[in-house]
Amino acid sequence: MPANTTASSGSTGTAGGGSRKKKGRRARLIVIVLVLALVAGIGYGTYWSVSTVRASYPQTSGTAQLAGLDSNVDVKRDSYGIPQIYADTDADLFRAQGFVQAQDRFWEMDVRRHMTAGRLSEMFGSGQVETDSFLRTLGWRKVAQEEYDNVLSDETKKNLQSYADGVNAYLKGRDGKDISVEYAALGFTNDYKPTKWTPVDSVAWLKAMAWDLRGNMQDEIDRSLMTSRLDGKQIQDLYPPYPYEKHKPIVSEGAISPATGKFDLEATPSDSVGSSTAQGATEGLTSQLGALSDTLDEIPALLGPNGTGIGSNSWVVSGKYTTTGKPLLANDPHLAPQLPSLWYQMGLHCRSVSATCKYDTAGYTFSGMPGVIIGHNQNIAWGFTNLGADVTDLFLEKVSGDGYLYDGRTRPFTTREETIKVAGGRDRHITVRETNNGPLVSDRSSELEKVGQKAPVTNAAPDRADGYGVALKWTALEPGHSMDAVFELNRAKDFTTFRAAAEHFEVPSQNLIYADTQGHIGYQAPGKIPDRKSGDGTMPSPGWSSSYGWKKDPIPFDELPYEYDPKRGYIVTANQAVIDEDKYPYMLTKDWGYGSRSQRINDLIESKTKGGGKISTEDMQKMQMDNTSEIAALLVPELMKINISDKDVREAQKLLEGWDYTQEADSAAAAYFNAVWRNILKLAFGDKLPKEMRVKGECLNVPPAKSSGPVDEQDKLVRECGQRDPDSAQPDGGDRWYQVVANLMDKPDSDWWKAPANRKDKATENREELFARAMEDARWELTAKLGKDITSWSWGRLHQLTLKNQTLGTEGPGLLQRALNRGPWNLGGGEAAVNATGWNAAGGYEVVWVPSMRMVVNVGDWDKSRWINLTGASGHAFSAHYTDQTDKWVNGELLDWSFGTNAVAGATTDTLTLKP
């Protein structure tokens, strides 16, 4: 046994009834498959025994020693391997949390910390150098260290250290193969050995979370890229204003009080003093920003495909409208599908809550971080969705060998040297240069060494002789208190202490919803959100002028919107606008989600409570699985009016007769409609976008870019191939595109509806002709994918989820990938539905983001709450708990969520006692 543990009794698995025995048999078969796959897929003539594969399985019962504990800690696991920890001090609680998470998920934790530190090359070799270089330039780890050293509270640092001590106690005396089977596979090509965990490793994870939830940076790039093909009016068409008249914002009451300067629930709006719109000298940065976009595609997207589609649902209903008489709270964050799931379910319980042991909380956390991120304690429940605040700006910088230009004089760069260690190769060295607007991200791309050479700039812009650089200004690159906020949320007792915790949750900026045992509900918009001097953040800004940039202080917390017990009796947040921009003097962003999901949830709640109806826990669960398509409700009536002459296309059209617009996995109508929608988008918009935004490898004959060549050459066609990863290409088909199309429906002769001829069809001249062509193209696309017989079509056959191990499951040998990955599953739901199984219409129908977990909290009667994870508790590929929740997740089922001592005891199947 490892030096720090001594097993007195117990097992590495679970024991129980027939279903659990079947799980055990299935796990043994998978282990055998793994052994064969590793030998056949990797070679080297090495024999891997079943015991080798099982060596990393956690001990879950009996006793084990954990150095540093003050007293015994009990780890109680249920039949799904979900742990509930019981301790007598905060230090013991978090030390045990670190130990247990390392048992289940250390490979994931280790890869994650190498990513946040820009050290993936140490594990995976030279193929990660470019990614590491970009991440070193951003400096996540450096900022996390500054937070730990200079900003975080002493109590937070103690908890982080206790967590790290627990992780390291688990690692002590264990070889890589004893920690996870992936280390054994990695050992064939690399002598990498895991090192000790540090508190800063935990803090740095919040930077990765903030990166994937960074707001509109991709939209800022895309708008700039569009300038090579589209004029200003056309770009505005593709980024329409938020539809406040049909999709309610989160907050409908209150404003900033002229008397106090604070957001007041009773105040009425005064005239807005929002930021002016100014694009500065930045149109036309196509080649530079295209290269930057390519670089972003290569950064590991732990939460979603580079922020595209990142969303979430949450809502809370007052006890006035519930069958329980107390609030009900639901949450399902939409993130990238991963194996294991990003989330880790856990309970953290002080046997007696006191000054020395302050926590009694349960919910979802991240492996590698102490505390609970989303969940509830004895008194309150809370949930998160992405607020989407614009917290990043790109700045065009006039650079030279001596520095960068600012207000007429050259200032020196702030520089630092970084050494990237490479497994099996030589070290690489980079120099990171920073301006007053942040790091020069353009330094990390060969195409950006001399940026801005073709950028059309205003007369006020400096000479471009030596080129322009692109700098990134981002709130997460400033040390902050978000880690403090995690522990403060876990301890909060009422709305006042909840808001105090929210004030410290600076990045990423999240919508926080709230409910408590006294019957109150609430909402807070937190975050460090910049107040711009000029411009609206929708396009890159001139970095050489102090007229741009950010004011010294962000929007004050007291002036951020919130709600408390609103008269309507419920609060919905699903990435829609927070508050009507005409009623609020600050600009939070110009790039909200467009409110399709949020309005559907609002409508479902109102329809249920109309006339005195009540909402139950089961109703909340059903709402989470609602599949209704808003865009189908708009388009299908028009599609049915079109006279189709081709009998095969007409046969497909008839699938839409009487369809209720729900996207069940077995629905042929949903399959056909979504294919039509995809082809409408391609014909009307996708083929008119620049190559930097279209899917990699898809080629078109197009006119030259509007900024290149003499006027008399504009009619000549050139062959252009797309350059973007399918998960982040445009048009992605989300609810921004719903609004784009809705705005054009009463303009049947708009130029957007005109598409050139192809081999089969003549050019389209209006909306009806384009719709007809899209219906035909969709018919033959699905014939190729699903067969000619439309009775065999189903949405789930197109719309599939495959769960992939995030490292060797995507980059390893084929047989190893098949051993580590799971699926596919046929899914219902869709883009911008409440059951948001997202797909990118430009790239195909594959599921690219999902409700990563679902929960419904029964406030006050906590043991009647329910939850589910996308995969399972374990990160060990051949554990019975690797994907044991996935089938239930697919079917919309939830597991019982025990919280109280008696309920946890009743659900416990294994108990491990950790001893000092």
Coordinates of C-alpha atoms in Angstrom, one line a residue, residues 462-761:
P462 CA -0.6 56.7 -36.7
D463 CA 1.6 55.5 -39.6
R464 CA 1.4 51.8 -40.2
A465 CA 4.9 51.4 -41.5
D466 CA 6.0 48.9 -38.8
G467 CA 2.6 47.3 -38.5
Y468 CA 0.0 47.2 -35.7
G469 CA -0.3 44.7 -32.9
V470 CA -3.4 43.4 -31.1
A471 CA -3.6 43.6 -27.3
L472 CA -6.2 42.0 -25.1
K473 CA -7.7 43.8 -22.1
W474 CA -9.6 41.5 -19.8
T475 CA -10.9 41.8 -16.3
A476 CA -9.7 38.3 -15.3
L477 CA -6.0 39.5 -15.9
E478 CA -6.3 41.6 -12.8
P479 CA -6.1 39.9 -9.4
G480 CA -9.5 39.5 -7.7
H481 CA -11.6 37.9 -4.9
S482 CA -13.6 35.2 -6.8
M483 CA -12.1 32.4 -4.7
D484 CA -13.2 34.2 -1.5
A485 CA -16.7 34.4 -2.9
V486 CA -17.0 30.6 -3.3
F487 CA -16.5 30.0 0.5
E488 CA -18.7 33.0 1.3
L489 CA -21.6 31.6 -0.8
N490 CA -21.2 28.3 0.9
R491 CA -21.7 30.0 4.3
A492 CA -24.3 32.6 3.4
K493 CA -27.5 32.6 5.5
D494 CA -29.7 35.2 3.9
F495 CA -30.0 37.6 1.0
T496 CA -27.7 40.1 2.7
T497 CA -24.8 37.7 3.1
F498 CA -25.6 36.2 -0.3
R499 CA -25.1 39.6 -1.9
A500 CA -22.0 40.2 0.1
A501 CA -20.5 37.0 -1.4
A502 CA -21.7 38.0 -4.9
E503 CA -19.8 41.3 -4.6
H504 CA -16.6 39.2 -4.5
F505 CA -17.6 37.0 -7.4
E506 CA -15.8 39.3 -9.9
V507 CA -14.9 36.9 -12.8
P508 CA -16.5 35.2 -14.6
S509 CA -19.5 37.5 -14.4
Q510 CA -22.5 35.3 -13.6
N511 CA -26.2 35.7 -13.1
L512 CA -26.8 34.5 -9.5
I513 CA -30.3 33.3 -8.4
Y514 CA -31.3 32.8 -4.8
A515 CA -33.9 31.2 -2.6
D516 CA -34.0 30.7 1.2
T517 CA -35.9 28.7 3.8
Q518 CA -37.8 31.9 4.9
G519 CA -39.5 31.9 1.5
H520 CA -37.6 34.7 -0.2
I521 CA -36.2 34.6 -3.7
G522 CA -33.7 36.9 -5.4
Y523 CA -31.3 37.7 -8.1
Q524 CA -27.9 39.5 -8.3
A525 CA -25.8 40.5 -11.3
P526 CA -22.3 40.5 -10.0
G527 CA -18.9 40.9 -11.7
K528 CA -16.1 43.2 -12.4
I529 CA -17.6 44.9 -15.5
P530 CA -15.6 47.7 -17.2
D531 CA -16.9 51.2 -17.7
R532 CA -15.6 52.4 -21.1
K533 CA -14.4 55.9 -21.8
S534 CA -15.9 55.6 -25.3
G535 CA -17.0 52.9 -27.7
D536 CA -19.3 50.0 -27.0
G537 CA -16.9 47.0 -27.1
T538 CA -18.4 45.6 -30.3
M539 CA -15.3 46.3 -32.4
P540 CA -11.5 46.6 -31.6
S541 CA -10.5 50.0 -30.4
P542 CA -7.5 52.3 -31.1
G543 CA -4.9 51.6 -28.4
W544 CA -2.8 54.7 -29.2
S545 CA -5.3 57.2 -27.7
S546 CA -6.3 57.8 -24.1
S547 CA -9.7 58.7 -25.4
Y548 CA -10.4 55.0 -25.5
G549 CA -9.8 52.2 -23.0
W550 CA -11.5 51.8 -19.6
K551 CA -12.1 54.1 -16.8
K552 CA -10.1 53.4 -13.6
D553 CA -12.9 51.8 -11.7
P554 CA -15.5 49.2 -13.0
I555 CA -19.2 49.6 -12.6
P556 CA -19.8 49.8 -8.8
F557 CA -21.4 46.7 -7.3
D558 CA -24.1 48.8 -5.6
E559 CA -25.2 50.0 -9.1
L560 CA -25.5 46.5 -10.6
P561 CA -29.1 45.2 -11.1
Y562 CA -30.7 42.9 -8.6
E563 CA -34.2 41.7 -7.6
Y564 CA -35.7 40.6 -4.3
D565 CA -39.1 39.0 -4.0
P566 CA -40.5 40.5 -7.3
K567 CA -44.2 40.8 -7.5
R568 CA -44.5 38.3 -10.3
G569 CA -43.3 35.6 -8.0
Y570 CA -40.5 34.1 -10.1
I571 CA -37.1 34.9 -11.7
V572 CA -35.8 33.5 -14.9
T573 CA -32.2 33.8 -16.1
A574 CA -31.1 32.1 -19.3
N575 CA -28.5 34.5 -20.8
Q576 CA -31.0 37.0 -21.9
A577 CA -30.6 40.7 -21.4
V578 CA -30.4 41.6 -17.7
I579 CA -32.3 44.9 -17.9
D580 CA -33.7 47.1 -20.6
E581 CA -30.8 49.2 -21.9
D582 CA -33.1 52.3 -22.0
K583 CA -33.6 51.9 -18.2
Y584 CA -30.0 51.5 -17.2
P585 CA -27.1 54.0 -17.5
Y586 CA -24.3 51.5 -18.0
M587 CA -23.5 49.2 -20.9
L588 CA -23.2 45.6 -19.7
T589 CA -22.8 44.2 -23.2
K590 CA -24.2 44.6 -26.7
D591 CA -24.1 40.9 -27.2
W592 CA -26.8 39.2 -25.1
G593 CA -28.2 35.8 -25.8
Y594 CA -31.5 36.7 -27.6
G595 CA -33.9 35.3 -25.1
S596 CA -35.5 32.3 -26.8
R597 CA -34.9 29.9 -23.9
S598 CA -35.7 32.5 -21.2
Q599 CA -39.0 33.5 -22.8
R600 CA -40.0 29.9 -23.2
I601 CA -39.4 29.3 -19.5
N602 CA -41.3 32.5 -18.6
D603 CA -44.2 31.2 -20.8
L604 CA -44.2 27.8 -19.2
I605 CA -44.3 29.2 -15.7
E606 CA -47.1 31.6 -16.5
S607 CA -49.2 29.0 -18.2
K608 CA -48.8 26.7 -15.2
T609 CA -49.6 29.4 -12.6
K610 CA -52.4 31.1 -14.5
G611 CA -55.7 30.8 -12.7
G612 CA -54.1 29.8 -9.4
G613 CA -52.2 26.7 -10.6
K614 CA -49.1 25.5 -8.6
I615 CA -45.7 24.2 -9.8
S616 CA -44.3 21.0 -8.4
T617 CA -40.8 19.6 -8.4
E618 CA -41.9 17.3 -11.2
D619 CA -43.1 20.3 -13.2
M620 CA -39.6 22.0 -12.9
Q621 CA -38.0 18.8 -14.1
K622 CA -40.3 18.6 -17.1
M623 CA -39.6 22.2 -18.0
Q624 CA -35.9 21.4 -18.1
M625 CA -36.6 18.9 -20.9
D626 CA -38.8 21.2 -23.0
N627 CA -37.8 20.7 -26.6
T628 CA -39.9 23.4 -28.4
S629 CA -38.2 25.2 -31.3
E630 CA -39.0 28.9 -31.5
I631 CA -37.7 29.2 -35.1
A632 CA -39.8 26.3 -36.2
A633 CA -42.9 28.0 -35.0
L634 CA -41.9 31.0 -37.1
L635 CA -40.8 29.2 -40.3
V636 CA -43.0 26.1 -40.7
P637 CA -46.2 28.0 -41.6
E638 CA -44.3 29.7 -44.4
L639 CA -42.6 26.5 -45.5
M640 CA -45.9 24.8 -45.8
K641 CA -47.2 27.5 -48.2
I642 CA -44.5 26.8 -50.8
N643 CA -45.6 24.8 -53.8
I644 CA -43.1 22.0 -54.3
S645 CA -43.1 20.1 -57.6
D646 CA -40.6 17.4 -56.8
K647 CA -42.5 14.5 -55.3
D648 CA -39.6 13.4 -53.0
V649 CA -39.2 16.9 -51.6
R650 CA -43.0 17.2 -51.3
E651 CA -43.0 14.0 -49.3
A652 CA -40.5 15.4 -46.9
Q653 CA -42.4 18.7 -46.7
K654 CA -45.5 16.7 -45.5
L655 CA -43.6 15.7 -42.4
L656 CA -44.1 19.2 -41.1
E657 CA -47.9 19.0 -41.4
G658 CA -49.4 19.1 -37.9
W659 CA -45.9 19.0 -36.2
D660 CA -46.0 20.7 -32.8
Y661 CA -42.4 22.0 -33.1
T662 CA -41.0 19.7 -30.4
Q663 CA -37.7 18.1 -31.1
E664 CA -38.0 14.6 -29.7
A665 CA -35.2 12.2 -30.5
D666 CA -37.6 10.0 -32.6
S667 CA -39.1 12.9 -34.6
A668 CA -38.7 12.8 -38.4
A669 CA -40.2 16.2 -38.6
A670 CA -37.6 17.7 -36.3
A671 CA -34.9 16.1 -38.4
Y672 CA -36.2 17.5 -41.6
F673 CA -36.9 21.0 -40.2
N674 CA -33.5 21.3 -38.7
A675 CA -31.9 20.3 -42.0
V676 CA -34.0 22.9 -43.8
W677 CA -33.0 25.5 -41.2
R678 CA -29.3 24.6 -41.7
N679 CA -29.6 25.0 -45.4
I680 CA -31.5 28.3 -45.2
L681 CA -28.7 29.7 -43.1
K682 CA -26.0 28.5 -45.5
L683 CA -27.7 29.9 -48.6
A684 CA -28.8 33.2 -47.1
F685 CA -25.8 34.0 -44.9
G686 CA -23.1 31.4 -44.6
D687 CA -22.0 31.6 -48.2
K688 CA -21.7 35.4 -48.0
L689 CA -19.4 35.4 -44.9
P690 CA -15.6 35.7 -45.2
K691 CA -13.5 32.5 -45.3
E692 CA -12.2 33.1 -41.8
M693 CA -15.8 32.4 -40.4
R694 CA -16.8 29.5 -42.6
V695 CA -16.2 25.8 -41.9
K696 CA -12.6 24.6 -42.5
G697 CA -12.3 22.9 -45.9
E698 CA -15.7 24.0 -47.4
C699 CA -14.8 25.8 -50.6
L700 CA -16.8 28.3 -52.7
N701 CA -16.2 30.4 -55.8
V702 CA -16.8 34.0 -54.5
P703 CA -16.2 37.6 -55.6
P704 CA -12.9 39.0 -54.3
A705 CA -13.1 40.8 -50.9
K706 CA -14.6 44.2 -51.3
S707 CA -11.3 45.9 -50.1
S708 CA -9.0 44.2 -52.6
G709 CA -8.4 44.9 -56.3
P710 CA -9.6 47.5 -58.8
V711 CA -13.3 48.0 -59.2
D712 CA -13.3 46.4 -62.7
E713 CA -12.0 43.1 -61.2
Q714 CA -14.7 42.8 -58.6
D715 CA -16.8 40.5 -60.8
K716 CA -14.1 37.9 -61.1
L717 CA -14.6 34.8 -58.9
V718 CA -11.9 33.3 -56.7
R719 CA -11.8 29.9 -55.0
E720 CA -12.0 30.4 -51.2
C721 CA -12.0 27.6 -48.6
G722 CA -13.3 28.0 -45.0
Q723 CA -10.8 28.2 -42.2
R724 CA -12.7 27.8 -38.9
D725 CA -13.3 24.8 -36.7
P726 CA -16.8 23.4 -37.2
D727 CA -17.8 23.9 -33.6
S728 CA -17.2 27.7 -33.8
A729 CA -18.0 28.5 -37.5
Q730 CA -20.9 30.8 -38.5
P731 CA -23.8 30.9 -39.0
D732 CA -24.1 28.7 -35.9
G733 CA -28.0 28.8 -35.9
G734 CA -28.4 30.1 -32.4
D735 CA -31.1 32.5 -31.3
R736 CA -29.2 35.5 -32.7
W737 CA -29.9 34.0 -36.1
Y738 CA -33.5 33.4 -35.1
Q739 CA -33.8 37.2 -34.7
V740 CA -31.9 37.9 -37.9
V741 CA -34.4 35.8 -39.9
A742 CA -37.4 37.1 -38.0
N743 CA -36.4 40.7 -38.9
L744 CA -36.2 39.7 -42.6
M745 CA -39.5 37.8 -42.9
D746 CA -41.4 40.9 -43.9
K747 CA -38.7 41.7 -46.5
P748 CA -39.2 38.8 -49.0
D749 CA -37.1 40.6 -51.7
S750 CA -34.1 41.4 -49.4
D751 CA -30.7 40.8 -50.9
W752 CA -30.1 38.3 -48.2
W753 CA -32.5 35.9 -49.8
K754 CA -30.6 36.0 -53.1
A755 CA -28.3 33.0 -53.7
P756 CA -26.2 32.2 -56.7
A757 CA -27.0 29.2 -59.0
N758 CA -25.3 25.9 -58.5
R759 CA -25.2 22.7 -60.6
K760 CA -28.8 21.8 -59.8
D761 CA -30.6 25.0 -59.2

